[in-house]
Amino acid sequence: MTDLTEQENAVATVHHINEHRPGGHESPLSLAKPTDDQTPVTPLWVRSGRAVRTAVTHKRTLTAGRLAVRHSMYVVGGTRIVTRRAWDGRSAARYERMIRTAEAAGQPEIAAEWEERGRAFRAARHQRRMDLLTAPVRLAKGAAVGTALTGGGLLGLGIAMAVHSGDVADIGTPIMGFIDLVNWAVMIATVVWGPLVTIGPWLGLLALWGVGRQRQAAPQWALPANARSSEGAPITPSVVVTAMRDLGVAALRTAIKDMGDAGASMLGPIRIAGCGVEVDVTLPSGVATNEVQSRRRKLAENLARHEHEVFITIPEAARTVRLWIADSGALDEPIGPSPLVTDTTMTADYAKGRAPWGQDLRGDLAALSVYQRHLLITGLSNQGKTAALRALALWLALDRSVEFWMGDLKGVGDWDMFDGLATRLIQGPTDDHVIQVTEMAEDAVEEMNRRIQAPPGTQFPALIVIVDEAQVAFMCPVKGDDKRPYGGSSATSRYFMAARKIHNQGRAVNVLLWQGTQDPTDQNLPKLVREGAHTRASLALGTESQARMALGDKAVDGGAAPNLLRPGLDQGTLVVASSGIEVPKGQSSLTVRTHYISTDDAKVIAERAKALRDGVTTLHVIDRGEDRDPLADIATVLGDSPRVLTMDVIKRLATLSEDAYGSWTFADLRRVLDDADAAPYKSDGRMVVGRDRILRALANRGDDDSASATG
């Protein structure tokens, strides 16, 4: 009984499978709630779902799926393209589409031409169909005639062979040979037909796949990575038309949709232009050019470009915009060095030469003529205004006949290299410097008036008056002893009136005013002054209203947009409106990437310019109220010249300090020189002051002072 009970208990005992596994306590299929000392088990359906999701979302699966969809759609797209081509070839759909395109573009004469072509096509098609009705009869007649001719020919050939061989049996030899040939052809066709029927459809699919692949007839997401990224993609007619269609102009979109594939007829030829391409787009009727201009950013993005890589101008043709589209990233690459740096033999010609300023967007040389043209360059701070203005002055300095009067109202040394080139060089931002610059401009007016009063036909060398940071002069609040303000834009403003007078008459006698100014407004750049410049150039600006101040309404309406240049990134790039630079026909401005000339290179160029000259004494601003040393001042104005005419010395002294020397006469000069034992003397019959005598007098005076101190 005991044994039976033990046997029953053994049979009734439940043995878990996992108990016999190392560390196992539960079946993997068990869904029972685990106890506190057991590890939670994820259900099988959850693990299966995760595995399926991992497999589906795996990179290899996605790549394989994209590959399958892409090549399948190549076949579908190729079929659609081939079908459409066949339909166009067999029907008048092409002509109807071109007629709609011409009507949408507002070109009725072209629509009439295509209508006539369509009529001729339909007439020819009707004639072909009528010919098909009589084709069976003509085919039967042709077959009968062909059979008779072939049989007669073979029989004649057999007779000739029989006559030659003397065997009558040869009469049937050509006919039997022809029959054998037909038999062999049938046998070959029977053998080839089976594989051809099998392979033919696959060859057709391959051909359709090739057409679809060439046209990228697959969804964008299924295309290869290099095809999905449109940045830097080549500009094609379809790309331009699609970009114009999606520009957001309802009339333009409707017209292009009506045109269909013929929308490319809007485009002129796409031409290589420097580091990009150029194309003229004739807009459909009802679409204005300014509607496209105002959407420059959207157009650039539609073309897979950045805004600064697309420029829109208005050529002469009506309802036409000219697009210049840069190669992706090309405008971020620097241009080469200035010819002024690389060509050490270069010289300048004020009247006939052109300054090598930089390159236009096409990569061509942008050269500027400064002959009898007042100049204004403006832009935001630190965009390269001074460098652009200085580059022109450095080129012109290589013409030894040109004289410079310069005022730099920033005063950080940007124009130091012109010490010894410019007759006057004023550098500093204070009110005293503004006063000196204003007096320099007024002296230029007096020189202009003197030249105007000269006998007719008198030729005068160029006098270039350069004022950098001119906004400081216009904003100066100081008034003179006569209560007239130096700054401002009223009729009593001294600097403003001097600039206006030079603008009005200076070019006729080669007295020119070049100004550089920042961030133009009506206060720091009055309207009459900015409109008096013949050459107006602007670097990056903040607003369109500032662009209009800088370049004028005509240039901005024609596509000039310095306000769309990127501050800090487009340094040295400016938009020029001038008759002195070659602008494409129909445009009112040109975008120029100027050569950057560093300060060190500028000093080297300036030294070359100095070597062309006999020596120029540069007069610098002197602080007012300083005690004068007449003998030292005479030595200053003599500079490096061995001798200078006495009257020129008096004029230079007056320029150096009007308060101290403005009323000097020859007697005053003679008195100072006699006291210093450096009396003037005659040279070539004219009274001059000798530099050696002045320096010796200063040296003797220094020795006397030392001896007195020692005693």
mmCIF file of N, CA, C and O in Angstrom, residues 231-233 275 304-306 309 326-331:
data_model
loop_
_atom_site.group_PDB
_atom_site.id
_atom_site.type_symbol
_atom_site.label_atom_id
_atom_site.label_comp_id
_atom_site.label_asym_id
_atom_site.label_seq_id
_atom_site.Cartn_x
_atom_site.Cartn_y
_atom_site.Cartn_z
ATOM 1 N N GLU A 231 20.953 70.498 -54.652
ATOM 2 C CA GLU A 231 21.868 71.622 -54.483
ATOM 3 C C GLU A 231 23.021 71.512 -55.479
ATOM 4 O O GLU A 231 23.694 70.486 -55.576
ATOM 5 N N GLY A 232 23.213 72.554 -56.216
ATOM 6 C CA GLY A 232 24.271 72.568 -57.208
ATOM 7 C C GLY A 232 23.907 71.856 -58.495
ATOM 8 O O GLY A 232 24.774 71.644 -59.340
ATOM 9 N N ALA A 233 22.624 71.479 -58.638
ATOM 10 C CA ALA A 233 22.215 70.776 -59.849
ATOM 11 C C ALA A 233 22.345 71.700 -61.052
ATOM 12 O O ALA A 233 22.179 72.919 -60.940
ATOM 13 N N CYS A 275 31.122 82.331 -63.632
ATOM 14 C CA CYS A 275 30.942 81.216 -62.702
ATOM 15 C C CYS A 275 29.473 80.846 -62.561
ATOM 16 O O CYS A 275 29.027 80.426 -61.494
ATOM 17 N N ALA A 304 17.313 75.734 -56.411
ATOM 18 C CA ALA A 304 18.285 75.058 -55.542
ATOM 19 C C ALA A 304 19.538 75.905 -55.363
ATOM 20 O O ALA A 304 20.656 75.396 -55.381
ATOM 21 N N ARG A 305 19.352 77.189 -55.192
ATOM 22 C CA ARG A 305 20.449 78.111 -54.960
ATOM 23 C C ARG A 305 20.119 78.982 -53.751
ATOM 24 O O ARG A 305 18.972 79.093 -53.335
ATOM 25 N N HIS A 306 21.155 79.646 -53.218
ATOM 26 C CA HIS A 306 20.949 80.650 -52.184
ATOM 27 C C HIS A 306 20.555 81.969 -52.843
ATOM 28 O O HIS A 306 20.800 82.187 -54.032
ATOM 29 N N GLU A 309 22.976 83.962 -54.858
ATOM 30 C CA GLU A 309 23.513 83.321 -56.058
ATOM 31 C C GLU A 309 22.627 83.513 -57.284
ATOM 32 O O GLU A 309 22.906 82.948 -58.335
ATOM 33 N N ALA A 326 24.377 81.601 -60.354
ATOM 34 C CA ALA A 326 25.747 81.181 -60.076
ATOM 35 C C ALA A 326 25.822 79.675 -59.865
ATOM 36 O O ALA A 326 24.849 79.034 -59.442
ATOM 37 N N ASP A 327 26.977 79.112 -60.158
ATOM 38 C CA ASP A 327 27.247 77.739 -59.736
ATOM 39 C C ASP A 327 27.237 77.707 -58.211
ATOM 40 O O ASP A 327 27.700 78.655 -57.551
ATOM 41 N N SER A 328 26.714 76.643 -57.658
ATOM 42 C CA SER A 328 26.558 76.577 -56.214
ATOM 43 C C SER A 328 27.898 76.789 -55.506
ATOM 44 O O SER A 328 28.865 76.071 -55.761
ATOM 45 N N GLY A 329 27.950 77.805 -54.635
ATOM 46 C CA GLY A 329 29.149 78.088 -53.846
ATOM 47 C C GLY A 329 30.210 78.895 -54.558
ATOM 48 O O GLY A 329 31.218 79.269 -53.944
ATOM 49 N N ALA A 330 30.002 79.219 -55.843
ATOM 50 C CA ALA A 330 31.061 79.896 -56.605
ATOM 51 C C ALA A 330 31.327 81.305 -56.087
ATOM 52 O O ALA A 330 32.472 81.772 -56.098
ATOM 53 N N LEU A 331 30.285 82.001 -55.625
ATOM 54 C CA LEU A 331 30.468 83.383 -55.184
ATOM 55 C C LEU A 331 31.139 83.476 -53.818
ATOM 56 O O LEU A 331 31.497 84.578 -53.383
#
